[in-house]
Short mmCIF file of C-alpha atoms and ligand atoms in Angstrom, two decimals:
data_model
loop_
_atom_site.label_atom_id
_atom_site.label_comp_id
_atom_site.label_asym_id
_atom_site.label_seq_id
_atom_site.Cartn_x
_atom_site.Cartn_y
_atom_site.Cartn_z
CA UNK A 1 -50.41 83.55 3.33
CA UNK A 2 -48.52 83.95 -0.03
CA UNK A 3 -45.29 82.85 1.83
CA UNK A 4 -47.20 79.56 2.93
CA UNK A 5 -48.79 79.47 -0.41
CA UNK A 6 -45.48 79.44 -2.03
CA UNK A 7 -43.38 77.01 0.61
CA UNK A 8 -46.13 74.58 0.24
CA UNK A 9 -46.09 74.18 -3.65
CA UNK A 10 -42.00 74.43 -3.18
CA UNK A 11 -42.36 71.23 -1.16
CA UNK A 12 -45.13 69.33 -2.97
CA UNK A 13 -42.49 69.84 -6.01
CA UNK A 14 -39.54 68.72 -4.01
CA UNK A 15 -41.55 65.72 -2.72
CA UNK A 16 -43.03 64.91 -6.31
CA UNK A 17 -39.33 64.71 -7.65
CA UNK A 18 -38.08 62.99 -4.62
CA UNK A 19 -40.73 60.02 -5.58
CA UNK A 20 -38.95 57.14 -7.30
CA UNK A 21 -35.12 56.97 -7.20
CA UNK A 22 -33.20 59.26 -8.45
CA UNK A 23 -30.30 58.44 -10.65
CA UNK A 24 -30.72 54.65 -11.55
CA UNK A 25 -30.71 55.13 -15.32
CA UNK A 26 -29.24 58.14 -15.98
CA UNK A 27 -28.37 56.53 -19.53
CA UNK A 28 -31.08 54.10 -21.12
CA UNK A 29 -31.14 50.95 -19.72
CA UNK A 30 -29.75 47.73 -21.35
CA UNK A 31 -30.53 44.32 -20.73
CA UNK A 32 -32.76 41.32 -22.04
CA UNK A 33 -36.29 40.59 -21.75
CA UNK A 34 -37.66 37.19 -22.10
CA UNK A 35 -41.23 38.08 -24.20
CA UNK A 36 -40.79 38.69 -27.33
CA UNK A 37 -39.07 35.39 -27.67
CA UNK A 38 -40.36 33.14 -25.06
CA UNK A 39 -43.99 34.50 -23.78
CA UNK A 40 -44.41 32.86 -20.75
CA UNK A 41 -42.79 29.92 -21.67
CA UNK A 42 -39.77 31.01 -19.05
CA UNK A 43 -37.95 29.14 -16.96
CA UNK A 44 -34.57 29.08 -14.58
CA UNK A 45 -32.55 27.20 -16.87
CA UNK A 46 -33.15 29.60 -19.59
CA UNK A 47 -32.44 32.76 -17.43
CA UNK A 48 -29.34 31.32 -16.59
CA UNK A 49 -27.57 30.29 -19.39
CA UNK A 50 -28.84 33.69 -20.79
CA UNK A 51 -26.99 35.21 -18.24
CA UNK A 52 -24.03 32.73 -18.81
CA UNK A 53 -24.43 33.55 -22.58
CA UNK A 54 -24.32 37.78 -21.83
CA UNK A 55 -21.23 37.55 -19.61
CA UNK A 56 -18.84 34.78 -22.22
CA UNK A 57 -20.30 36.43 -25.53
CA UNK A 58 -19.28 40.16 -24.18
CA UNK A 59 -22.58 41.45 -24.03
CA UNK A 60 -21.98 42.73 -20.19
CA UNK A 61 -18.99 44.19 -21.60
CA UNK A 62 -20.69 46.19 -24.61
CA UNK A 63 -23.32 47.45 -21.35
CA UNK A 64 -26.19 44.59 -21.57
CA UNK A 65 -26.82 44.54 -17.31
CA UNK A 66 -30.31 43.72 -16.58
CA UNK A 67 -31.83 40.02 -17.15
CA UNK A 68 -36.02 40.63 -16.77
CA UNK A 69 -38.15 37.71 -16.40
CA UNK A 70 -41.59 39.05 -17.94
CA UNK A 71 -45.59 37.82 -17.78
CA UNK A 72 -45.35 33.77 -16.43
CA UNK A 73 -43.08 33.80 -13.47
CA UNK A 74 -45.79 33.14 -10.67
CA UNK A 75 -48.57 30.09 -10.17
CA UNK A 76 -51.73 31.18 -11.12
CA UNK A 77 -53.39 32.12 -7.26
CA UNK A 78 -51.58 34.35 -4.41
CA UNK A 79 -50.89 32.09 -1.32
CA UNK A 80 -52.97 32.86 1.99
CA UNK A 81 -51.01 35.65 3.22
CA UNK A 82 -51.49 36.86 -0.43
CA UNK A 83 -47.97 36.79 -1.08
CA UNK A 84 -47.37 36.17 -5.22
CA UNK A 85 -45.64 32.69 -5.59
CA UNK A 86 -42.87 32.30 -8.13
CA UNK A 87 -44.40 29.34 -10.35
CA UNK A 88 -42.60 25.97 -8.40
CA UNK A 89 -42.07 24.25 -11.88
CA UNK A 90 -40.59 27.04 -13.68
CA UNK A 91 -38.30 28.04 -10.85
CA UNK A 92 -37.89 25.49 -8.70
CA UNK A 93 -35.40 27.22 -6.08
CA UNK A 94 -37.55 30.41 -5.83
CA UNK A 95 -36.83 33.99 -7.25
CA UNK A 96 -34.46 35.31 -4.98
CA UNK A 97 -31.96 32.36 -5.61
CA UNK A 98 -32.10 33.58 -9.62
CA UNK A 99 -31.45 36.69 -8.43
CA UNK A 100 -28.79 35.77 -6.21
CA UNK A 101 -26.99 33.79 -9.31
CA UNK A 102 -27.30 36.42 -11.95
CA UNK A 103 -25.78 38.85 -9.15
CA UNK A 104 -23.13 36.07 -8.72
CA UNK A 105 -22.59 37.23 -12.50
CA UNK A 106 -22.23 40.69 -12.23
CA UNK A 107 -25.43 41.70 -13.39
CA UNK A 108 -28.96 43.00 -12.39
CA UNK A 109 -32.05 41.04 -12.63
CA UNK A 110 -35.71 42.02 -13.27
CA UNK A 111 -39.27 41.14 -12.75
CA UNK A 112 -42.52 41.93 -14.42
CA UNK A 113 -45.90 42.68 -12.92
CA UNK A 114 -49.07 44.89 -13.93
CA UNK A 115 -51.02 47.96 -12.26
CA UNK A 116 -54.05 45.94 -13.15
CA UNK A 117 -55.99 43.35 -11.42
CA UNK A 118 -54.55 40.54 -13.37
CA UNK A 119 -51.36 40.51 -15.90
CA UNK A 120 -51.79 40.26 -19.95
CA UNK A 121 -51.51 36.64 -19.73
CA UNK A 122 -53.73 36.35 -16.66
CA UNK A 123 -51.71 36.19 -13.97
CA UNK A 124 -52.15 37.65 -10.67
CA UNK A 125 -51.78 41.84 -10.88
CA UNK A 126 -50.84 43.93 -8.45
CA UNK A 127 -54.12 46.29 -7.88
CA UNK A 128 -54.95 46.25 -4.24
CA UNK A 129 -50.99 44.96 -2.96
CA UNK A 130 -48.84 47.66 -3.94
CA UNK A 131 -46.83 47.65 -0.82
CA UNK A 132 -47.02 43.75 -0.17
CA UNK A 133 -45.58 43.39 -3.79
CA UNK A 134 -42.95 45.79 -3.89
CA UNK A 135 -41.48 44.35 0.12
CA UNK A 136 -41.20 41.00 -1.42
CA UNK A 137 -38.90 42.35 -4.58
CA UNK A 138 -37.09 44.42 -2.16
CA UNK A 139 -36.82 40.93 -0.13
CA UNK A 140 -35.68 38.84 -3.30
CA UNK A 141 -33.41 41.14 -4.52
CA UNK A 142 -34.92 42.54 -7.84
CA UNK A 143 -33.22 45.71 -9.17
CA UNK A 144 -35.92 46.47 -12.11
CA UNK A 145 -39.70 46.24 -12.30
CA UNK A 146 -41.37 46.43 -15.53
CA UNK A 147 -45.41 47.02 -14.99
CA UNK A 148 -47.82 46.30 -17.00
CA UNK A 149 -51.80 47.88 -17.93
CA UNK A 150 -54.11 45.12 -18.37
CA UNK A 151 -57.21 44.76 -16.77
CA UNK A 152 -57.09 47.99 -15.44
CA UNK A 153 -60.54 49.35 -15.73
CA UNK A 154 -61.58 52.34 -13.93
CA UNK A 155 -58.31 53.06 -13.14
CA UNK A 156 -56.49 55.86 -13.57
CA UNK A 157 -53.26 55.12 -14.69
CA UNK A 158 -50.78 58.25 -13.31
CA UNK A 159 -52.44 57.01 -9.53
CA UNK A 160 -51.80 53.46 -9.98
CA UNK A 161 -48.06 54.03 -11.56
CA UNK A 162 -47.45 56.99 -8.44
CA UNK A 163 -48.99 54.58 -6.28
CA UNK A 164 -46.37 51.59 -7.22
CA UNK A 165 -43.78 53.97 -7.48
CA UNK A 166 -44.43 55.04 -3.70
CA UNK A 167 -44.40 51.42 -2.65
CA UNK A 168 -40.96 50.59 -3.99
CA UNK A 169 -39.28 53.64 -2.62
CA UNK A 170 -41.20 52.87 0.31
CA UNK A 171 -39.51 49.39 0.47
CA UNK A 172 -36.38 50.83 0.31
CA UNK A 173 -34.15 48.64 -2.05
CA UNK A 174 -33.43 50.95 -5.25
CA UNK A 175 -35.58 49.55 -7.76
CA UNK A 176 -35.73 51.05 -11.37
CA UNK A 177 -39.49 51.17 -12.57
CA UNK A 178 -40.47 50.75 -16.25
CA UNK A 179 -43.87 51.78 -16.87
CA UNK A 180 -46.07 49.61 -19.57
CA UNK A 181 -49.31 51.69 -20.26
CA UNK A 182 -48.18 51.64 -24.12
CA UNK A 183 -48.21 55.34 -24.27
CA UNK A 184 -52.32 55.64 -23.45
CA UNK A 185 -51.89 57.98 -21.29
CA UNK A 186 -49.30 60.06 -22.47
CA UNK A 187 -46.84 59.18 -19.62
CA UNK A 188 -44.39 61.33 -21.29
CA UNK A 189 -46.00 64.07 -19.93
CA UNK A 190 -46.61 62.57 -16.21
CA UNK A 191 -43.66 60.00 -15.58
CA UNK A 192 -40.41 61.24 -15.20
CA UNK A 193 -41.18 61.89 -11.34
CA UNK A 194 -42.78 58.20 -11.35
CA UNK A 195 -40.38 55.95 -13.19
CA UNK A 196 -36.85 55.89 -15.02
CA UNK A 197 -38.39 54.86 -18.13
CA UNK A 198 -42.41 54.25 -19.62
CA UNK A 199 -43.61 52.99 -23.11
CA UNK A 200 -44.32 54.93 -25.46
CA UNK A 201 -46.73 52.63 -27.88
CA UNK A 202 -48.12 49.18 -27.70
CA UNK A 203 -46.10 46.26 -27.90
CA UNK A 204 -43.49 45.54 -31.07
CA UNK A 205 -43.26 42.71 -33.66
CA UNK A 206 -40.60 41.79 -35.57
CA UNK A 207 -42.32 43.91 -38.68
CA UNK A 208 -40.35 46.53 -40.65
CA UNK A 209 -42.99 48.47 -42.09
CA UNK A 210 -45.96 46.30 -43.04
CA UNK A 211 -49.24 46.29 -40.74
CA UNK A 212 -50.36 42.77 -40.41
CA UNK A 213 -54.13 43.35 -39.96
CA UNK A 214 -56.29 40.96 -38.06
CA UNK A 215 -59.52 41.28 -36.44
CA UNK A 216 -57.24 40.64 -33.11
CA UNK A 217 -54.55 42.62 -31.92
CA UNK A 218 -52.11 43.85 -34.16
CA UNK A 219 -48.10 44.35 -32.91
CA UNK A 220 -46.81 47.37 -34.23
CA UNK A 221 -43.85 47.70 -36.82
CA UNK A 222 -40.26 49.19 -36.24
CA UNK A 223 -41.37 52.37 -38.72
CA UNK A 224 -44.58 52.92 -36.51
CA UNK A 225 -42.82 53.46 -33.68
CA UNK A 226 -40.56 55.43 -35.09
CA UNK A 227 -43.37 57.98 -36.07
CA UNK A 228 -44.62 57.76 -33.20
CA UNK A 229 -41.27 58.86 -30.69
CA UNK A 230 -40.80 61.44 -33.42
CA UNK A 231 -42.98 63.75 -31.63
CA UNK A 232 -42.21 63.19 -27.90
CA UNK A 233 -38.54 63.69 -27.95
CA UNK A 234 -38.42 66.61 -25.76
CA UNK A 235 -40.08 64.47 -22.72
CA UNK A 236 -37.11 62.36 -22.39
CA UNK A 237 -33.83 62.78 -21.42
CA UNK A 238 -31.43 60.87 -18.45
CA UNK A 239 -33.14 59.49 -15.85
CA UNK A 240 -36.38 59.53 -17.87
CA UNK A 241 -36.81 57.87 -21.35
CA UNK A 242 -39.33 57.13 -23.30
CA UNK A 243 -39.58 52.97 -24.34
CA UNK A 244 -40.23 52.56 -27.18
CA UNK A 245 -40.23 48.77 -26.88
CA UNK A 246 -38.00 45.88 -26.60
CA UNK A 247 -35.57 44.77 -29.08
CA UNK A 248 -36.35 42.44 -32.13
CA UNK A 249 -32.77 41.78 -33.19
CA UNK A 250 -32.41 38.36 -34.79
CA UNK A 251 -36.21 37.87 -34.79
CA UNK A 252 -36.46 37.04 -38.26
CA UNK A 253 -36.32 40.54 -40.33
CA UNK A 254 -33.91 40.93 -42.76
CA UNK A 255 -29.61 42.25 -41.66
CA UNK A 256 -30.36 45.41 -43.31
CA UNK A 257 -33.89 45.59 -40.94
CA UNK A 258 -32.08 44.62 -38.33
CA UNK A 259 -29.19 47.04 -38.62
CA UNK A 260 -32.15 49.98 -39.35
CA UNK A 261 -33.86 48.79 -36.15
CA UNK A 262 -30.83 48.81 -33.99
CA UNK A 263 -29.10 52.24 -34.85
CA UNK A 264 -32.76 54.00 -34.85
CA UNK A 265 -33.31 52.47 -31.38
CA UNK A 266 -29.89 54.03 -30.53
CA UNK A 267 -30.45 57.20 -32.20
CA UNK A 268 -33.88 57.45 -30.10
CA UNK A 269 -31.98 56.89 -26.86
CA UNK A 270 -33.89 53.78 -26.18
CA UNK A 271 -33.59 51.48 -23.66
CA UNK A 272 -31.74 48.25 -25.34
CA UNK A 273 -33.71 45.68 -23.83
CA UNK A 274 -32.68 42.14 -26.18
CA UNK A 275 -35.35 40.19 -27.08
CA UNK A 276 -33.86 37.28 -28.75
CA UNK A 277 -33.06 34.03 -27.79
CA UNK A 278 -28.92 33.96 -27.14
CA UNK A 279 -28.52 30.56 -27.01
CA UNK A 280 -29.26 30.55 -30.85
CA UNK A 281 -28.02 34.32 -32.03
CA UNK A 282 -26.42 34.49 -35.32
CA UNK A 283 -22.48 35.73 -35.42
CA UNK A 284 -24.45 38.32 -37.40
CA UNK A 285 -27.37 39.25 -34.83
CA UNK A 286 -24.23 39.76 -32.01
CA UNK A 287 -22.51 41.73 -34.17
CA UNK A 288 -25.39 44.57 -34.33
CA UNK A 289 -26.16 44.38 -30.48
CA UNK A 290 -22.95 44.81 -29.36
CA UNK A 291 -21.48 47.60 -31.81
CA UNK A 292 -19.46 49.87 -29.55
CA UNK A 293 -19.90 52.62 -32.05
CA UNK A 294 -24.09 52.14 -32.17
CA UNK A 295 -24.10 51.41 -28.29
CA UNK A 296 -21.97 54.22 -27.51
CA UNK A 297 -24.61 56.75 -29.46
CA UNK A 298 -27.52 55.19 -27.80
CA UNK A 299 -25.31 55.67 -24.09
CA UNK A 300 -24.03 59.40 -24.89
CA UNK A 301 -24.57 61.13 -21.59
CA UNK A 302 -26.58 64.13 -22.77
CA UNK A 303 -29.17 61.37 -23.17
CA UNK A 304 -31.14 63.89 -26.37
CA UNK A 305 -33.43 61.76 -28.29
CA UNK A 306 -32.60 62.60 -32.49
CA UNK A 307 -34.57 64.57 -34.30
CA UNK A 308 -35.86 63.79 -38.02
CA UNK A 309 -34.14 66.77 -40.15
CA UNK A 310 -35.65 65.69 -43.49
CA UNK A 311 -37.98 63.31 -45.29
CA UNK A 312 -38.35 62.93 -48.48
CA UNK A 313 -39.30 60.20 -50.72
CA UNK A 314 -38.81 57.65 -48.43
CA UNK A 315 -35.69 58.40 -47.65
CA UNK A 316 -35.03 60.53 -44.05
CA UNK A 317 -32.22 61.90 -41.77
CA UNK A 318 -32.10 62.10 -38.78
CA UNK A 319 -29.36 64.08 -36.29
CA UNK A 320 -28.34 62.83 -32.33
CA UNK A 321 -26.32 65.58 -31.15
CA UNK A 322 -23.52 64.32 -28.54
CA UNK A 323 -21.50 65.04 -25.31
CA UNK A 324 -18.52 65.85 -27.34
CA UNK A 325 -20.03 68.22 -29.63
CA UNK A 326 -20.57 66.07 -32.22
CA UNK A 327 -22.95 64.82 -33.79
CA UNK A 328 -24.72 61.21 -34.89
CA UNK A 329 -26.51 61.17 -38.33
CA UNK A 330 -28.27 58.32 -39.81
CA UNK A 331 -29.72 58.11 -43.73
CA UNK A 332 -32.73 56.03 -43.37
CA UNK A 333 -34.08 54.43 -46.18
CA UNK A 334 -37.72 53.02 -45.58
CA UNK A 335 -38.37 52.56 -49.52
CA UNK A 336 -38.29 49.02 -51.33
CA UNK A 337 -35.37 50.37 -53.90
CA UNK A 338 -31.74 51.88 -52.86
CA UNK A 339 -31.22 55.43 -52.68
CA UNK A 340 -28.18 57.46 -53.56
CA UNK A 341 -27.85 60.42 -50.93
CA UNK A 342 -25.53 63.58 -51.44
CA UNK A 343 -25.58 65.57 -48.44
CA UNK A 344 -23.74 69.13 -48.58
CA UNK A 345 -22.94 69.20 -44.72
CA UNK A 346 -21.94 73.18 -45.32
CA UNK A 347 -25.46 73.88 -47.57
CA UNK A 348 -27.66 72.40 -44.29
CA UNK A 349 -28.93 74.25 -41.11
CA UNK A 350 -29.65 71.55 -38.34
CA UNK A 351 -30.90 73.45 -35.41
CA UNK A 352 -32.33 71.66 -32.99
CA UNK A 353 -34.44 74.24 -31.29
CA UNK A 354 -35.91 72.23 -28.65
CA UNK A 355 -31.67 71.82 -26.86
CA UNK A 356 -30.51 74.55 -28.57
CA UNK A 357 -28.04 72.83 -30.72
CA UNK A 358 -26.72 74.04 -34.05
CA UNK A 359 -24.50 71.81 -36.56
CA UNK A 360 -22.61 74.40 -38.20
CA UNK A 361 -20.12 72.89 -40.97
CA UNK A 362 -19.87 75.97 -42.79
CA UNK A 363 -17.62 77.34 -39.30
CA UNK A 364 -16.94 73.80 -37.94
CA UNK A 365 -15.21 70.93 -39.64
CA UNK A 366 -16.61 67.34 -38.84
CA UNK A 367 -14.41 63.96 -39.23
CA UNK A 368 -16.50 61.48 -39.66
CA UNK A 369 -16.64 57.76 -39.46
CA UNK A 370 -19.25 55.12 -40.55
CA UNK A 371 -20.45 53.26 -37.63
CA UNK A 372 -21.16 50.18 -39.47
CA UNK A 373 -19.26 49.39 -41.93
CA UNK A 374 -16.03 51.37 -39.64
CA UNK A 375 -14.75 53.49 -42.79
CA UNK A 376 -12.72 56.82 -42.06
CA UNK A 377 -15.35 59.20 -44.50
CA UNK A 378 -13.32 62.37 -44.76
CA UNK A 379 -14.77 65.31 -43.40
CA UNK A 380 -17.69 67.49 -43.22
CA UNK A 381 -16.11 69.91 -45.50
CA UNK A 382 -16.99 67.98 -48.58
CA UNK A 383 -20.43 66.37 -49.63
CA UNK A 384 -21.16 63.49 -48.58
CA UNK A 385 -22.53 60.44 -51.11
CA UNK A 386 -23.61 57.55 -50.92
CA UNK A 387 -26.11 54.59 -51.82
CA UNK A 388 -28.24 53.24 -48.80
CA UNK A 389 -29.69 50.17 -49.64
CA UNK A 390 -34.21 49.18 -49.42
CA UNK A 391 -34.63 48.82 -45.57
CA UNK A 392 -31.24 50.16 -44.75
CA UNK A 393 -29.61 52.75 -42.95
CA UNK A 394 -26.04 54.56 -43.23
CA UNK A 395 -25.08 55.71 -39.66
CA UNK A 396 -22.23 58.29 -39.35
CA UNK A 397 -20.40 59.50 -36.23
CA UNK A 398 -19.40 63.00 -36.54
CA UNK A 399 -16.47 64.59 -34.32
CA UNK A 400 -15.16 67.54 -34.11
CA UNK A 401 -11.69 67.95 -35.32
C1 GLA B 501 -48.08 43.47 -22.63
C2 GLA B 501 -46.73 44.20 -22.70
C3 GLA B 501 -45.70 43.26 -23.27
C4 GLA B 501 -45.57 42.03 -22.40
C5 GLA B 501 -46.92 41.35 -22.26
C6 GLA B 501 -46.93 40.25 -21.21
O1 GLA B 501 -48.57 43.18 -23.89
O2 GLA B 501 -46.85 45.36 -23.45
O3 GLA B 501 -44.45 43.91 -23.39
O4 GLA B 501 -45.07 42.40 -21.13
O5 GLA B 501 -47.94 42.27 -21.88
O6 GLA B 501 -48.15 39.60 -21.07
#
């Protein structure tokens, strides 16, 4: 009986892990995401010279793959077979012809849709059509599915996400699954069996620190959510990462913003969903997303999520370690004044307990290099100083000699 016992919970485990597919993000995802710029206001022309615009620009190159059409891509009604109808007017020549021209491009190309009855801006949900859904991306060709949480009442949110999961392995074309319950639910603890990557907090504005408070909804600034994946960076790793939202590069917050937003998002191991419009980005804006050093930090294949060393007066560190045994480090400043840093690499004990990781300068020396501004710093076996501006980070690669 304890033999049975014991094969049985052996195979629900295998069969729990064997649920989505494994092995489709085995570094965060990168792509670009048509919300936070466009709402629904989508349509094929747009997705295609945003495709046009990743591929001359280099943005495939620095990694961006994955072009995801969000909430607005279907008519309002399913059609009598209750099929969900890409939205005529928007896409004229159907979804699996965009699909079929963003492949033509080299890339990957994404869909949204929502556990709930209907989407966040009303559009038909998926409760009730799992499998129906999830045959007709497999049919048009969709490599991503980001899924959404509204009107999900009486739900319960780790049954509808298994239950969607199910459907797309089911339907057989390898489809990576981004859950959307905006961390509710803690899917950090539930997910990694479900989906490749889930959000960790509600959705993102382009907001540095300030709360903008309304009696409506609120978006959430770039420091919130940094507090907030503080404390859940053991759940994620490759394969499994937590989100903590889409990109809002060249949305209006100042360079320095910018640059803190990007290398924390790579520091996190985020996904690097873009969020911008391309047609318009600034020489600037491109610059920041498609930093080989930054990207390369967010991409390291151990896939750890940093951890915050220190804070102190507004000013924090925080430490990535790396596949080559180094190390990424990044001053951030989240106070309205510069600060000058001295850090005594050789005085310091970062352990992180959690992957067993020690940076030990006093036995190992460091080179290190500045990923933004591309200066040769010396080595770990002096101090380092330096002044990092209000709102601003300094981001430092460290490799062993
Ligand atoms: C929610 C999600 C957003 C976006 C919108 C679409 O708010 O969190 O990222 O997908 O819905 O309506």
């Amino acid at each position: 009986m304890k033999k049975l016992t014991v094969a049985l919970s052996l195979l629900t485990s295998v069969c729990l892990h064997a649920q989505k597919f494994d092995g489709l993000a085995l570094t965060p995802p990168m792509g670009w995401n048509s919300w936070n710029t466009f709402q629904t206001k989508i349509d094929e022309k747009l997705v295609q010279q945003t495709a046009d615009i990743i591929v001359s620009t280099g943005m495939k190159d620095a990694g961006y793959t994955y072009i995801v059409l969000d909430d607005g891509w279907m008519t309002r009604d399913r059609d009598k077979e209750g099929n969900l109808i890409p939205d005529p007017e928007k896409f004229p020549h159907g979804i699996k012809a965009l699909a079929d021209y963003i492949h033509s491009k080299g890339l990957k190309f994404g869909l949204y849709n929502c556990a709930g009855t209907l989407t966040c801006a009303g559009y038909p949900g998926t409760r009730g059509y799992e499998y129906q859904d999830a045959r007709n991306y497999a049919a048009w060709d969709v490599d991503y599915l980001k899924f959404d949480w509204c009107s999900s009442d009486g739900q319960n949110a780790k049954e509808s996400y298994t239950t969607m999961s199910k459907a797309l392995k089911k339907a057989g074309r390898p489809i990576i699954f981004s859950l959307c319950e905006w961390g509710q639910n803690k899917p950090w603890e539930w997910a990694a069996p479900v989906g490749q990557l889930w959000r960790a907090t509600g959705d993102i504005g382009a907001i540095y620190d300030t709360v903008k408070k309304t009696n409506g909804w609120n978006p959430l600034s770039v420091m919130n959510i940094v507090d907030i994946e503080a404390d859940i960076r053991k759940y994620a790793g490759p394969d499994h990462w937590n989100d903590p939202d889409m990109l809002e590069v060249g949305n209006g917050m100042k360079l320095g913003e910018d640059r803190t937003h990007f290398s924390m998002w790579c520091m996190l191991a985020a996904p690097l969903m873009m969020g911008n419009d391309l047609r318009k980005m600034t020489e600037q804006t491109h610059n920041i997303l498609t930093d080989k050093d930054a990207v390369a930090i967010d991409q390291d294949a151990l896939g750890i999520q940093a951890l915050r060393y220190s804070k102190s007066g507004g000013l924090e560190t925080w430490f990535k370690p790396l596949s080559d045994g180094g190390w990424a480090v990044c001053f951030l400043n989240r106070a309205n004044n510069a600060q000058k840093i001295t850090f005594n690499w050789k005085g310091e004990n970062v352990v992180d307990d959690i992957y067993k990781k020690q940076l030990n300068a006093a036995s190992t020396t460091y080179s290190i290099k500045n990923i933004w501004t591309k200066k040769d710093e010396g080595t770990t076996a002096k101090a380092f100083e330096g002044e990092v501006p209000a709102h601003d980070v300094i981001f430092l690669r460290l490799s062993k000699k």
